[in-house]
JSON list of C-alpha atoms in Angstrom, two decimals:
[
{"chain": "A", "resi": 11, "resn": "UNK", "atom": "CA", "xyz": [20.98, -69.54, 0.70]},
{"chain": "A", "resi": 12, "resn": "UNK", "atom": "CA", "xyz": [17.62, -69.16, 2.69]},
{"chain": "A", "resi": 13, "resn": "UNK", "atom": "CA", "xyz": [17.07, -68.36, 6.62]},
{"chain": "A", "resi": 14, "resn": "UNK", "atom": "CA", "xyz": [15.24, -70.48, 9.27]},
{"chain": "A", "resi": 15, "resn": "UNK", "atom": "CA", "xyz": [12.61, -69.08, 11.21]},
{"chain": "A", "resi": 16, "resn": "UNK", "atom": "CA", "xyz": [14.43, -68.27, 14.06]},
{"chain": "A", "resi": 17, "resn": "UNK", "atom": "CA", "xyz": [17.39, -66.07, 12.50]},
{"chain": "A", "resi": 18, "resn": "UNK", "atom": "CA", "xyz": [14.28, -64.18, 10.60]},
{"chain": "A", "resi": 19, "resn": "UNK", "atom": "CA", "xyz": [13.33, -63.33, 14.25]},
{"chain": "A", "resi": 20, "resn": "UNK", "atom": "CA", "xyz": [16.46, -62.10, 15.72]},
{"chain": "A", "resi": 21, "resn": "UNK", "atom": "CA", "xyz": [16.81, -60.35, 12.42]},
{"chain": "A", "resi": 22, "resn": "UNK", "atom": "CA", "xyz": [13.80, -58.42, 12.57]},
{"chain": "A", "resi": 23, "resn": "UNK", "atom": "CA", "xyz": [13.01, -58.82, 16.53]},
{"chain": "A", "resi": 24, "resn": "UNK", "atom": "CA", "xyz": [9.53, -60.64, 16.63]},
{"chain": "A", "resi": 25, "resn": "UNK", "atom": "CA", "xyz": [8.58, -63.69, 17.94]},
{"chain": "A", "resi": 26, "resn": "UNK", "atom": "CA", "xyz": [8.72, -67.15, 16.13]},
{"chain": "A", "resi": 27, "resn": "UNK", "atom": "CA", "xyz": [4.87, -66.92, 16.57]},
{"chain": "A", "resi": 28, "resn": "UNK", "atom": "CA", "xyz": [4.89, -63.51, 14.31]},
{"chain": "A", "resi": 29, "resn": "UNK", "atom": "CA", "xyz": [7.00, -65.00, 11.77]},
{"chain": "A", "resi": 30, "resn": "UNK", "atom": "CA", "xyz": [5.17, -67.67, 11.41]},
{"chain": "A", "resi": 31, "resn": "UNK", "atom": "CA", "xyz": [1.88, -65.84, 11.53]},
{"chain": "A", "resi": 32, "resn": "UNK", "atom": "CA", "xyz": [3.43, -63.61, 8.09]},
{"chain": "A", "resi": 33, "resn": "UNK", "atom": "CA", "xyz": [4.15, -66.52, 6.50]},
{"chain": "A", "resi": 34, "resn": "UNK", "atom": "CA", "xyz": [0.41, -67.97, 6.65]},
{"chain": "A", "resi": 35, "resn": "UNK", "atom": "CA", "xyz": [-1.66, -64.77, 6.00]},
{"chain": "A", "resi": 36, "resn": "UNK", "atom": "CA", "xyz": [1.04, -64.34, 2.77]},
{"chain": "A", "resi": 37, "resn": "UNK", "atom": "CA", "xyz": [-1.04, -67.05, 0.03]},
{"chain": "A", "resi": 38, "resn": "UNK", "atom": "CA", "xyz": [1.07, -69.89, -1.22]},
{"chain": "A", "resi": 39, "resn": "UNK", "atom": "CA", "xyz": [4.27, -68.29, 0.46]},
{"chain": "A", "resi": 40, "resn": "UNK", "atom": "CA", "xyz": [5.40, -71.87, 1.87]},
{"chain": "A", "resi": 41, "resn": "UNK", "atom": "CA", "xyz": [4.76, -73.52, -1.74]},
{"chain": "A", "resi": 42, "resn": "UNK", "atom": "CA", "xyz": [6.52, -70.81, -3.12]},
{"chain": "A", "resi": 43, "resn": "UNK", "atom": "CA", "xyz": [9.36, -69.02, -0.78]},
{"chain": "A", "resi": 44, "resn": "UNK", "atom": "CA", "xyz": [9.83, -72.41, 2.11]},
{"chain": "A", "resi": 45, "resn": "UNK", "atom": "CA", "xyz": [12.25, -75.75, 1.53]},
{"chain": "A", "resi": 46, "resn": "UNK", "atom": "CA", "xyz": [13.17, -78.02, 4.29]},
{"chain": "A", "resi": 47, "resn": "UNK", "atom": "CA", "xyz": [17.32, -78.88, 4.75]},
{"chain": "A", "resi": 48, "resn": "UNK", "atom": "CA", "xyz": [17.60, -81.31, 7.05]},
{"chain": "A", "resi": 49, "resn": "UNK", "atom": "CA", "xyz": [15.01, -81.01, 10.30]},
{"chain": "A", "resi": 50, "resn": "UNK", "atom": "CA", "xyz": [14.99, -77.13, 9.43]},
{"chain": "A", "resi": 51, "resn": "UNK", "atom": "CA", "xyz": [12.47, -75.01, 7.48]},
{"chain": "A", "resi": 52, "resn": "UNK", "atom": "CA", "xyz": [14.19, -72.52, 5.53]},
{"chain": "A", "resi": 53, "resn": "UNK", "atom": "CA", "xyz": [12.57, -69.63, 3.74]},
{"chain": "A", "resi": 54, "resn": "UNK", "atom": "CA", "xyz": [14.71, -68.52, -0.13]},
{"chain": "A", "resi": 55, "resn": "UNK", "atom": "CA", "xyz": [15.92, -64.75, -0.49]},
{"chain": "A", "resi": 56, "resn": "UNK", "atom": "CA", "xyz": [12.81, -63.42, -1.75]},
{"chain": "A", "resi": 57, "resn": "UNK", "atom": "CA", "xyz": [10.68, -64.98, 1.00]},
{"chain": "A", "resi": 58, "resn": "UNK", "atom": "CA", "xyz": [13.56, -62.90, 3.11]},
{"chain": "A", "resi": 59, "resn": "UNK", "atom": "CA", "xyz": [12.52, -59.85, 1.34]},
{"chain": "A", "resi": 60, "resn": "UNK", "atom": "CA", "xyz": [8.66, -60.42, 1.44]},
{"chain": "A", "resi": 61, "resn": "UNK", "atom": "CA", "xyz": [8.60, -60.75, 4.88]},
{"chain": "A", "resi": 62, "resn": "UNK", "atom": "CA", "xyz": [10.78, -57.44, 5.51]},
{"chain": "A", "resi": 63, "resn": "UNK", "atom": "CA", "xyz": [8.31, -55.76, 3.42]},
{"chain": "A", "resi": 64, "resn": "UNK", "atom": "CA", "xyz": [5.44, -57.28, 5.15]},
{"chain": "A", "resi": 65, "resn": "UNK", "atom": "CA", "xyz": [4.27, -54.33, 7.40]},
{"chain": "A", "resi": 66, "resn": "UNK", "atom": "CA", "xyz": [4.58, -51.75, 4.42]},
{"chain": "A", "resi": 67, "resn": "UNK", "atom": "CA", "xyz": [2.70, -54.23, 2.16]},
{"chain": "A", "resi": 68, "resn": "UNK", "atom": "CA", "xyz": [0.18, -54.83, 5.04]},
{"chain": "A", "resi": 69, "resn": "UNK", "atom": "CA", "xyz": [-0.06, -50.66, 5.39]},
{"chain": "A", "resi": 70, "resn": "UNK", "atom": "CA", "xyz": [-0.33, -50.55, 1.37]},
{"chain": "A", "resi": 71, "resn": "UNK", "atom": "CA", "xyz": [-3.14, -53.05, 1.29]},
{"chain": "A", "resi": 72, "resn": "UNK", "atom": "CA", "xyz": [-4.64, -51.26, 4.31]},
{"chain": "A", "resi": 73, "resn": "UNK", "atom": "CA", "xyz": [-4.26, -47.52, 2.30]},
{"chain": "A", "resi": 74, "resn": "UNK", "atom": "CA", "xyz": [-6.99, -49.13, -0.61]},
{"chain": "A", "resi": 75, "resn": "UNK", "atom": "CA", "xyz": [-9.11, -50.63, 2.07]},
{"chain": "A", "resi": 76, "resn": "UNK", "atom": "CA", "xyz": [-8.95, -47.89, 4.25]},
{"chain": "A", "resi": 77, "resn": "UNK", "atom": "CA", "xyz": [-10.00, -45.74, 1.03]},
{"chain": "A", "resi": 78, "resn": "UNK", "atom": "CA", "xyz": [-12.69, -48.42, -0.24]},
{"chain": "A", "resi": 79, "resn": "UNK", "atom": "CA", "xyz": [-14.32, -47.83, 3.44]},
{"chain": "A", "resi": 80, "resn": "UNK", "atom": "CA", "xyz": [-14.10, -44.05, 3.43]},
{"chain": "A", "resi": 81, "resn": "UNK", "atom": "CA", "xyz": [-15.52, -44.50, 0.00]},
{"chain": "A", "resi": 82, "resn": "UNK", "atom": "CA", "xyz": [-18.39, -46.31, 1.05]},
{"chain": "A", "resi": 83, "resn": "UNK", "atom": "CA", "xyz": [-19.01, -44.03, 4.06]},
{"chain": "A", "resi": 84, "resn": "UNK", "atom": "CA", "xyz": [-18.67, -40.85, 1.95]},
{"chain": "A", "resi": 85, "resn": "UNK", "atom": "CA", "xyz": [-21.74, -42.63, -0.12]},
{"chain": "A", "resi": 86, "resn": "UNK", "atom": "CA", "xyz": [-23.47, -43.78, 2.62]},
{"chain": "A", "resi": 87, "resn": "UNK", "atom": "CA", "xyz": [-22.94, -40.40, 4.04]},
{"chain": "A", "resi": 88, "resn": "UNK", "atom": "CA", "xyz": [-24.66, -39.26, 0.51]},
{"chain": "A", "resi": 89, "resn": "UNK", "atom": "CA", "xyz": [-27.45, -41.98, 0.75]},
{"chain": "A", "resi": 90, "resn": "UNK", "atom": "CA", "xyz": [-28.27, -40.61, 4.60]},
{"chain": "A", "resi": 91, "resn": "UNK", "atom": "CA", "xyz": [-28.08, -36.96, 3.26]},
{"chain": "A", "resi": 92, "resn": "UNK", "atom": "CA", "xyz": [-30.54, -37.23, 0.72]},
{"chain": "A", "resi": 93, "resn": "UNK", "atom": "CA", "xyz": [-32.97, -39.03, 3.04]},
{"chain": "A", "resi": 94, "resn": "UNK", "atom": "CA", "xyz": [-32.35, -36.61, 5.16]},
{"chain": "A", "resi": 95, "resn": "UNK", "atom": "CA", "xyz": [-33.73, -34.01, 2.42]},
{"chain": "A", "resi": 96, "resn": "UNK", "atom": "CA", "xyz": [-36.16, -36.19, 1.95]},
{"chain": "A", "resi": 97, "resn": "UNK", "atom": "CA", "xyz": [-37.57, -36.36, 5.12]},
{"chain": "A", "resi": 98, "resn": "UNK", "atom": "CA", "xyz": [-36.95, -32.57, 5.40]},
{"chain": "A", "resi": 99, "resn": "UNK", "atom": "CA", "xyz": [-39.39, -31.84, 2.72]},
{"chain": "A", "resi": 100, "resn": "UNK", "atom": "CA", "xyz": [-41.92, -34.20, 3.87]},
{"chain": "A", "resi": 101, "resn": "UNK", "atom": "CA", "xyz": [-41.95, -32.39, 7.32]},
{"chain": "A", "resi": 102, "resn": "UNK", "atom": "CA", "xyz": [-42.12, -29.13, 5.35]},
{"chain": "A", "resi": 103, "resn": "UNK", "atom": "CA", "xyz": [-45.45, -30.41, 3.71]},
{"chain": "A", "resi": 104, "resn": "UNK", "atom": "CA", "xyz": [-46.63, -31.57, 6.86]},
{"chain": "A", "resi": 105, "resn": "UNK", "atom": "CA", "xyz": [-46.34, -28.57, 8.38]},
{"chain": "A", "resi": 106, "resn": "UNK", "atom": "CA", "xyz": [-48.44, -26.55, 5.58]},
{"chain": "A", "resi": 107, "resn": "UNK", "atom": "CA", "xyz": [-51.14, -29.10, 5.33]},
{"chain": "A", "resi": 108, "resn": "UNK", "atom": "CA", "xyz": [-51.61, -28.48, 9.54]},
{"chain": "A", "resi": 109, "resn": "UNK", "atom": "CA", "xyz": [-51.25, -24.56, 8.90]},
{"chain": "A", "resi": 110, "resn": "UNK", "atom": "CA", "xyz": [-53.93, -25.34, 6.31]},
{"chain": "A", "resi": 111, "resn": "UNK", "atom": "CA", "xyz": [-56.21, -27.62, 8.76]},
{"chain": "A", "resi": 112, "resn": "UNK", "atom": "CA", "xyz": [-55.56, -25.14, 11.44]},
{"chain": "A", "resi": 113, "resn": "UNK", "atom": "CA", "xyz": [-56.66, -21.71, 9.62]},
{"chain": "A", "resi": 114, "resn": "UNK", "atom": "CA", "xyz": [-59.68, -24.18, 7.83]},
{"chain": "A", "resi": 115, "resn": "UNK", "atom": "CA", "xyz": [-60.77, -24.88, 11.10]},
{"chain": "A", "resi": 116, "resn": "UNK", "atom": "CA", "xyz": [-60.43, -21.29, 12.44]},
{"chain": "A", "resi": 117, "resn": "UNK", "atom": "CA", "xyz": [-62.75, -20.34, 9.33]},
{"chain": "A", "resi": 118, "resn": "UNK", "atom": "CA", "xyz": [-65.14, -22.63, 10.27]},
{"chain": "A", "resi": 119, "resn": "UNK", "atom": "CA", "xyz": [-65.45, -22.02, 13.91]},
{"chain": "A", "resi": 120, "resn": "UNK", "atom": "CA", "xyz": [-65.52, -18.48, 12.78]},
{"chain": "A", "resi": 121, "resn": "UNK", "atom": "CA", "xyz": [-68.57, -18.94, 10.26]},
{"chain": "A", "resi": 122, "resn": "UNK", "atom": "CA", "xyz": [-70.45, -21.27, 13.09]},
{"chain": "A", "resi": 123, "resn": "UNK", "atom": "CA", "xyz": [-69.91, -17.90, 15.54]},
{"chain": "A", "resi": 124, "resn": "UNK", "atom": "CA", "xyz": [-71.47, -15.63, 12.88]},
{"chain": "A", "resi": 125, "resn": "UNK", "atom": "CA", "xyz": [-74.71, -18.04, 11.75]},
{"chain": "A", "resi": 126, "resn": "UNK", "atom": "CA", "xyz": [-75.51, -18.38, 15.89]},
{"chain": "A", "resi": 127, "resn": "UNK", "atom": "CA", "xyz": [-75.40, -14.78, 16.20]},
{"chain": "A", "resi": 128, "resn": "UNK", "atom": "CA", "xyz": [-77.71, -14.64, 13.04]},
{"chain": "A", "resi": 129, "resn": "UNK", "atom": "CA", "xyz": [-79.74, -17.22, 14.34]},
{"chain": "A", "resi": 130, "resn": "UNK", "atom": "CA", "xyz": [-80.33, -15.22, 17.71]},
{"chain": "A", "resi": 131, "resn": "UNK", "atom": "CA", "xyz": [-81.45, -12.50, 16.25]},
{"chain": "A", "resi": 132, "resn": "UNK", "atom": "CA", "xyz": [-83.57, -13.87, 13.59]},
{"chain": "A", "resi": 133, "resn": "UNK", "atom": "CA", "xyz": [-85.07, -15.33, 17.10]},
{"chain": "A", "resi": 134, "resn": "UNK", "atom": "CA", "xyz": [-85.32, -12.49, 18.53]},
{"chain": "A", "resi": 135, "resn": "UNK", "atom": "CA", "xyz": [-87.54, -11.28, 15.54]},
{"chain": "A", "resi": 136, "resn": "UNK", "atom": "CA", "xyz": [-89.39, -13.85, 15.39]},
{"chain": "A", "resi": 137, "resn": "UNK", "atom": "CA", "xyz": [-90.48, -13.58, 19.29]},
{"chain": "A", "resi": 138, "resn": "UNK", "atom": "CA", "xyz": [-92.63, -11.35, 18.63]},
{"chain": "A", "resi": 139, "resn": "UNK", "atom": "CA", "xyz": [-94.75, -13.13, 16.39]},
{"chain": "A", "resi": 140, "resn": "UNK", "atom": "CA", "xyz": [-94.52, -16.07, 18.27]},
{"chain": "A", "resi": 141, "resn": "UNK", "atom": "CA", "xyz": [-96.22, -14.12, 21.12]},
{"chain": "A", "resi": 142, "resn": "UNK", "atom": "CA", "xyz": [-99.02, -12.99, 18.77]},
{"chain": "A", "resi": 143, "resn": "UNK", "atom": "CA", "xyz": [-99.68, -16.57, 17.66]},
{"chain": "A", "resi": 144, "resn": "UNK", "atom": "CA", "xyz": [-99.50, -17.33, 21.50]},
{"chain": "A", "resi": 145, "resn": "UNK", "atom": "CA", "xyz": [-102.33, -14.22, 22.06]},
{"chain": "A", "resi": 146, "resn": "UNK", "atom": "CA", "xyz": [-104.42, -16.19, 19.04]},
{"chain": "A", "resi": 147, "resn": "UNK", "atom": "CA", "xyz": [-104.46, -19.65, 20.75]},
{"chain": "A", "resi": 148, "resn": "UNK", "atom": "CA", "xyz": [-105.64, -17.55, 23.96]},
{"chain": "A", "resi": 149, "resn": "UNK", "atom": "CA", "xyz": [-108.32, -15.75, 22.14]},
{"chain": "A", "resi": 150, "resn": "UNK", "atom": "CA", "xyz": [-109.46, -19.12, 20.59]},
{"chain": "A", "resi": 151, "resn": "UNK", "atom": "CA", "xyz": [-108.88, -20.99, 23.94]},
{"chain": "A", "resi": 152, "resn": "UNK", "atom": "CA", "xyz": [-110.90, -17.92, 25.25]},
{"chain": "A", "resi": 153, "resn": "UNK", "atom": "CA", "xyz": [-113.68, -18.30, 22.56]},
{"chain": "A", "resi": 154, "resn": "UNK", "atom": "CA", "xyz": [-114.07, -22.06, 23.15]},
{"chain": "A", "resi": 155, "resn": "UNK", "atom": "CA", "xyz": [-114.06, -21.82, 26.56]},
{"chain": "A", "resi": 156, "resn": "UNK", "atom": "CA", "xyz": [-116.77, -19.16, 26.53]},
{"chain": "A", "resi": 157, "resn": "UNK", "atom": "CA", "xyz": [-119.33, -21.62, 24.42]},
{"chain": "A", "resi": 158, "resn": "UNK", "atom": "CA", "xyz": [-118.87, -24.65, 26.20]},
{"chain": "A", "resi": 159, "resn": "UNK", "atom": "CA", "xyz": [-119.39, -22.06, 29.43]},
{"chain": "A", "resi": 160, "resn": "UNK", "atom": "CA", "xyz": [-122.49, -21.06, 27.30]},
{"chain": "A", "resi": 161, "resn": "UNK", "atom": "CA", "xyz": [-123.70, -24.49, 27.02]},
{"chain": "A", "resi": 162, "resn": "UNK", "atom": "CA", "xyz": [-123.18, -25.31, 30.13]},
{"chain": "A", "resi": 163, "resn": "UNK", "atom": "CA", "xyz": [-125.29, -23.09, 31.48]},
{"chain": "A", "resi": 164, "resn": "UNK", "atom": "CA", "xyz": [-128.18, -23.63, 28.88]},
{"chain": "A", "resi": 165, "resn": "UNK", "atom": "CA", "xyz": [-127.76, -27.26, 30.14]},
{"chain": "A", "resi": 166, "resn": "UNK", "atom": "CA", "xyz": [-127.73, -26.31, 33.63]},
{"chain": "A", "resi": 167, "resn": "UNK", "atom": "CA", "xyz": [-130.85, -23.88, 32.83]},
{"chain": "A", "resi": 168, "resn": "UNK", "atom": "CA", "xyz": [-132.62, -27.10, 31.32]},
{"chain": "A", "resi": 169, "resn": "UNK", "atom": "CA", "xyz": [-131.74, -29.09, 34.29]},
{"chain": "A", "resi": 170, "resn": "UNK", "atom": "CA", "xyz": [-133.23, -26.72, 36.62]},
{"chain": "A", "resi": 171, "resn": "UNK", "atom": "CA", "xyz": [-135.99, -26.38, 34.07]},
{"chain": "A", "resi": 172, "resn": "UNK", "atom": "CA", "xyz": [-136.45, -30.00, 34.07]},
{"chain": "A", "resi": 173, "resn": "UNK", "atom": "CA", "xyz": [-135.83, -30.46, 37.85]},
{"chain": "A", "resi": 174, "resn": "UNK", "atom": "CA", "xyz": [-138.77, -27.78, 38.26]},
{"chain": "A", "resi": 175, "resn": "UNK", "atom": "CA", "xyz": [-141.32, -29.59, 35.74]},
{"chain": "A", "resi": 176, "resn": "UNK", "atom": "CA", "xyz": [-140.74, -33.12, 37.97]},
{"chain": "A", "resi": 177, "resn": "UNK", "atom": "CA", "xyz": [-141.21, -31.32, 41.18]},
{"chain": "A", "resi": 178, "resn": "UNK", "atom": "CA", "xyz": [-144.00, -30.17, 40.39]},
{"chain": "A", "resi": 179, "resn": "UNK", "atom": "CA", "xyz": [-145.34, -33.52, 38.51]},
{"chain": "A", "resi": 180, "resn": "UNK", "atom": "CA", "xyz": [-143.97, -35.41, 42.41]},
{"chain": "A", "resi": 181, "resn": "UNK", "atom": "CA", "xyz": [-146.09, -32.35, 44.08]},
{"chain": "A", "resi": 182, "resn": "UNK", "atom": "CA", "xyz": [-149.54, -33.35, 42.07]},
{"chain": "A", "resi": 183, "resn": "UNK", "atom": "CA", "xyz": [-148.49, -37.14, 42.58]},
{"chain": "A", "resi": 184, "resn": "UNK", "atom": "CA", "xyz": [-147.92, -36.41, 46.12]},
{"chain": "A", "resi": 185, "resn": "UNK", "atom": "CA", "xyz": [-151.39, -34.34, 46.29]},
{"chain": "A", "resi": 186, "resn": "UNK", "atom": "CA", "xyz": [-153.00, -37.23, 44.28]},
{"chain": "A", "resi": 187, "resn": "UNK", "atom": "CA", "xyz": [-151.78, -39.72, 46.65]},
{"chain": "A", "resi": 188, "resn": "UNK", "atom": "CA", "xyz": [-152.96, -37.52, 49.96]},
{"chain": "A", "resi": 189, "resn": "UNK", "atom": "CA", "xyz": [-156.43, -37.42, 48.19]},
{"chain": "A", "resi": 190, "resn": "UNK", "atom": "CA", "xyz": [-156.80, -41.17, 47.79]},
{"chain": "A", "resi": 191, "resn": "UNK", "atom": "CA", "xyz": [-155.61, -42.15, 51.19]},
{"chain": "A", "resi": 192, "resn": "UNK", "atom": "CA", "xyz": [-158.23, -44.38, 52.96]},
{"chain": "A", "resi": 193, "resn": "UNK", "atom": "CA", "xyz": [-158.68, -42.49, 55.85]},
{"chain": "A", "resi": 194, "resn": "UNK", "atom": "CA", "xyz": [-160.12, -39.28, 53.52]},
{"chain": "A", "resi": 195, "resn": "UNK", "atom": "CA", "xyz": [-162.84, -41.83, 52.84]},
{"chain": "A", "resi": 196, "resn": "UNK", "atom": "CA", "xyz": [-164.56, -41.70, 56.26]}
]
């Protein structure tokens, strides 16, 4: 002979509500394990047992799921490891290829420092010559500036030559014209 719901929870001190909580997470437990006498619901022997054992089958179910989750954290715990690597390697290269950049560049600014100081004092050679070219355009400027000082003066000579000849051609007009004044008549 079964027991109703409420000598199940005097029996095993929970609530009505708990019992009948068990009895609908259990599958087909009231198809299986419940029978009605009269205006009572009655649960069989082995329903009786079932529901003693529910806590250590809840705990036993719990145990595998509790193990399926640590499983699946120990792999995502793998997964997140080998990233982890991973990324640690990729920083690794990183950090070569800017050791790289950064010694390339050193070498470079290095070289730039040694052609300037090349440059100066190919410069600094080269002054020198650069001053005798500068004494060759002043002996040319010198040169040119002496004939066209030589032609001026031959110009300036003819001028005066020139001006002479027509003061002396306005003196014989002007003696001409004193000659042949009326007055010089009488």
């Amino acid at each position: 002979m079964g027991k109703t719901i409420r000598q199940l929870s005097e029996e095993f001190k929970l609530s009505k509500q708990a019992i009948n909580q068990r009895i609908n997470s259990i599958n087909d437990f009231r198809s299986k394990h419940t029978y009605k006498v009269k205006n009572h619901l009655e649960i069989d022997n082995q329903g009786v047992k079932i529901l003693a054992n529910f806590d250590k089958q809840k705990r036993q179910e719990r145990q595998p799921n509790q193990q399926d989750k640590n499983n699946k954290n120990d792999k995502i715990d793998h997964i997140l490891l080998k990233q982890l690597d991973v990324k640690d390697q990729q920083i690794a290269n990183l950090q070569q290829a800017l050791d790289q950049q950064q010694k390339l560049q050193i070498a470079t600014v290095t070289e730039n420092n040694r052609l300037k100081e090349h440059i100066r004092k190919l410069s600094g050679l080269l002054e020198p010559s650069s001053a005798t070219q500068q004494q060759q355009s002043n002996d040319k400027d010198d040169t040119l500036s002496n004939s066209i000082n030589a032609i001026h003066d031959n110009a300036e000579n003819d001028k005066q030559d020139q001006s002479h000849i027509v003061d002396e051609k306005k003196k014989r007009i002007h003696k001409n014209k004193v000659n042949k004044s009326w007055w010089h008549f009488w």
